[in-house]
Short mmCIF file of C-alpha atoms in Angstrom, two decimals:
data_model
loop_
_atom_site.label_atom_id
_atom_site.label_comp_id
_atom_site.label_asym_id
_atom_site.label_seq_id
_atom_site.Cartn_x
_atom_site.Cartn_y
_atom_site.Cartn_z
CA UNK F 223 35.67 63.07 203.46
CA UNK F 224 36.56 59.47 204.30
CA UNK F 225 40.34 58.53 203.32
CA UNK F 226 38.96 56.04 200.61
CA UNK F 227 37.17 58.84 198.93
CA UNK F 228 40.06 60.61 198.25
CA UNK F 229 41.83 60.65 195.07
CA UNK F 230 45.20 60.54 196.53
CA UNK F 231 44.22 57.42 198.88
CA UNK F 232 42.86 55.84 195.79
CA UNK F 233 46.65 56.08 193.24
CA UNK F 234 48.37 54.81 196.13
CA UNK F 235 46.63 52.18 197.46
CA UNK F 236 46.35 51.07 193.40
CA UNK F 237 49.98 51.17 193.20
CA UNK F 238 50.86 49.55 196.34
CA UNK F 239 48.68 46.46 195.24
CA UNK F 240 50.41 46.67 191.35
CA UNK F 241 53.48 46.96 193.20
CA UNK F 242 52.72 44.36 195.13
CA UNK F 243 51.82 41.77 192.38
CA UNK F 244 54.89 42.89 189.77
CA UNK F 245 56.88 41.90 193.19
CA UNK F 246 55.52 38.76 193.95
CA UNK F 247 56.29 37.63 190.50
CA UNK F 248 59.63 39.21 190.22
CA UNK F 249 60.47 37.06 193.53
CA UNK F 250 59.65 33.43 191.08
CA UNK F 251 62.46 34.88 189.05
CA UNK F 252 64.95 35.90 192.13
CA UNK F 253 64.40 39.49 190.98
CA UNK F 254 62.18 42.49 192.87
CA UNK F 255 59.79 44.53 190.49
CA UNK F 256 63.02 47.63 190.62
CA UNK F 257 64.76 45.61 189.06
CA UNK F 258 62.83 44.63 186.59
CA UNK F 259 61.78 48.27 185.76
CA UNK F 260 65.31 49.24 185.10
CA UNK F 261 65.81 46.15 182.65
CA UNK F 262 62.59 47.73 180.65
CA UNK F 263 64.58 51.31 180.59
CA UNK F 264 67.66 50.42 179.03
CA UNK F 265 67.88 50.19 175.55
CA UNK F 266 68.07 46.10 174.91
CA UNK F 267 70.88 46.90 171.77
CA UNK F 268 72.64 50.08 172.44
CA UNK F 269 72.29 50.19 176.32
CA UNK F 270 71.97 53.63 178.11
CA UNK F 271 74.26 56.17 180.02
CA UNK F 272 73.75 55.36 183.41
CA UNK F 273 73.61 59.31 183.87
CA UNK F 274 69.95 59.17 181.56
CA UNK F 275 68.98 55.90 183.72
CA UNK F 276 67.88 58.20 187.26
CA UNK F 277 65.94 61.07 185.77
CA UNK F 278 64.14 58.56 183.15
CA UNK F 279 62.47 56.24 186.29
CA UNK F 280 62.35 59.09 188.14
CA UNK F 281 64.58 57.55 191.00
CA UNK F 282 67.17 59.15 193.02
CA UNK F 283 71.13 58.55 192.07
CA UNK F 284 71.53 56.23 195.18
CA UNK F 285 68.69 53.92 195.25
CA UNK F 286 70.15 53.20 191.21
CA UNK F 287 73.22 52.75 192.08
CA UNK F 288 72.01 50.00 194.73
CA UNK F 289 70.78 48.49 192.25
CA UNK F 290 72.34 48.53 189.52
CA UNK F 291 75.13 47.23 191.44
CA UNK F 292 72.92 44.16 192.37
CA UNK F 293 72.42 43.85 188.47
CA UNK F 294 75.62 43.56 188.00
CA UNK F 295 76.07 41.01 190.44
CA UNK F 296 74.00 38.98 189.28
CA UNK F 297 75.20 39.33 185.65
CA UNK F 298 72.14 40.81 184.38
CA UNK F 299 74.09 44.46 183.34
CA UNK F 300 78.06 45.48 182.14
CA UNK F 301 78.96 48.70 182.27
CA UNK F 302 81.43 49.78 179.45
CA UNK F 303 82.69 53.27 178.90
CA UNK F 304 80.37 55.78 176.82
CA UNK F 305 81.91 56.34 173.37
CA UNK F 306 80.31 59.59 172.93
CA UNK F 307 81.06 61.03 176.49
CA UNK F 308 84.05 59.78 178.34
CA UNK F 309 82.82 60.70 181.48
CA UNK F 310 79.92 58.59 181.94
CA UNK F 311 79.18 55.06 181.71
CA UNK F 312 76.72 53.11 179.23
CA UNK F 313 74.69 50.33 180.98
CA UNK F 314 73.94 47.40 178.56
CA UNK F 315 72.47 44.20 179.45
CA UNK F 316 73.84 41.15 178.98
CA UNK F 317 72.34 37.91 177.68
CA UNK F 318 70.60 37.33 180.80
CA UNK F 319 69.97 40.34 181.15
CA UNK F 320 68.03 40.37 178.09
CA UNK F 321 66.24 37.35 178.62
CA UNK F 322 65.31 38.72 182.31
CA UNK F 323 64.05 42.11 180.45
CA UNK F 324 61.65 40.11 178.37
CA UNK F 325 60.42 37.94 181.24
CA UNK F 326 59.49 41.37 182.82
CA UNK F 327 57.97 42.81 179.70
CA UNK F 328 55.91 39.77 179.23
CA UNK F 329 54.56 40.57 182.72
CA UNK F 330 53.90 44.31 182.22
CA UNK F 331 52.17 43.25 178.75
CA UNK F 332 49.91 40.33 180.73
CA UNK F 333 48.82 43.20 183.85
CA UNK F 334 48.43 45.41 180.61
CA UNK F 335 46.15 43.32 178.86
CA UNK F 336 43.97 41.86 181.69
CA UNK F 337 43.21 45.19 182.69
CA UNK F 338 41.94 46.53 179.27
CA UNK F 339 40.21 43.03 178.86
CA UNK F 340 38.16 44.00 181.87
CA UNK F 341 38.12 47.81 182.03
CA UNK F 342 36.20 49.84 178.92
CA UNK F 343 38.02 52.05 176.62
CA UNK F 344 36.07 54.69 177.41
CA UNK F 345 36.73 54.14 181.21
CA UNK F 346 40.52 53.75 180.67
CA UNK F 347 39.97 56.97 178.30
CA UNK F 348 39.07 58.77 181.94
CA UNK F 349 41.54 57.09 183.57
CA UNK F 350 44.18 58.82 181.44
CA UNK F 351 42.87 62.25 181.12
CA UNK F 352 42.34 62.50 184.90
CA UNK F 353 46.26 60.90 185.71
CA UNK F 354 47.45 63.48 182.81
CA UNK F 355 45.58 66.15 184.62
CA UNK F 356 46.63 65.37 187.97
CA UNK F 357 50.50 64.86 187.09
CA UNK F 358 50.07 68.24 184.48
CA UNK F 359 48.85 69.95 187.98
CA UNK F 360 51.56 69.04 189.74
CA UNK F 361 54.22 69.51 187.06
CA UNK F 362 52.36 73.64 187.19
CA UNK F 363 52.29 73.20 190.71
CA UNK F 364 49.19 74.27 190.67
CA UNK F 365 47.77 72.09 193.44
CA UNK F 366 49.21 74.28 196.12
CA UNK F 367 49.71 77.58 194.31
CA UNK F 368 46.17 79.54 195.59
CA UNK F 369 46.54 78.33 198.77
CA UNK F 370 48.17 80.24 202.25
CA UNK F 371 51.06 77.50 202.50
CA UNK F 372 49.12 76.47 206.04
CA UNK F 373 47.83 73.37 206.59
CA UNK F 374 44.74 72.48 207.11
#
């Protein structure tokens, strides 16, 4: 099997090129596209405990806290103390922050939009019963689970 045949190959190389694009217009907007996907996460009126912020992107506690700290720096994000759990801290934008969260959602919607205008519902129908599959697979780790943990 030749490496663009397989599926794996194929999601990555996808994302790499979407990744690619949300970062090339982040840059117009002195922003990168992790940034941008952490404005989308936080709740625009009631902000969110930074404690909820890692496991809902699915990034690890020190790559957020690069950049949130970045955020902050650039006045995008306060962080104020949690009224419903002392210990941890709520992350709420600010007024640019909020105007930089709906510069990024106007991207997301644009990508979003151009890809159903030129993709078929019933195509994008497979497209999101096979990525449901594949991440329900992993998620059973199932992938992996018949095999004799040797490589190949």
């Amino acid at each position: 099997m030749e490496k663009n045949e397989t599926i794996d190959h194929q999601l990555r190389a996808t994302w790499q090129a979407v990744a690619k694009m949300y970062n090339e217009q982040a840059v117009t907007h002195n922003s990168t596209m992790s940034t941008a996907f952490v404005l989308l996460n936080i709740d625009k009126e009631k902000g969110t405990p930074s404690t909820a912020l890692g496991p809902l992107m699915g990034m690890e506690p020190t790559s957020l806290s690069r950049i949130l700290k970045s955020m902050e720096e650039k006045g995008a994000i306060c962080r104020e103390k949690n009224p419903d759990d002392g210990r941890s801290v709520m992350i709420k934008l600010t007024d640019y922050g909020k105007e930089m969260r709906k510069i990024s959602r106007g991207h997301v919607i644009q990508f979003n939009q151009t890809v159903r205008d030129n993709v078929s519902e019933k195509d994008l129908e497979g497209f999101f019963k096979v990525t449901t599959t594949i991440n329900k697979l992993i998620a059973d780790r199932e992938i992996y689970a018949k095999s004799n943990k040797k490589a190949v």
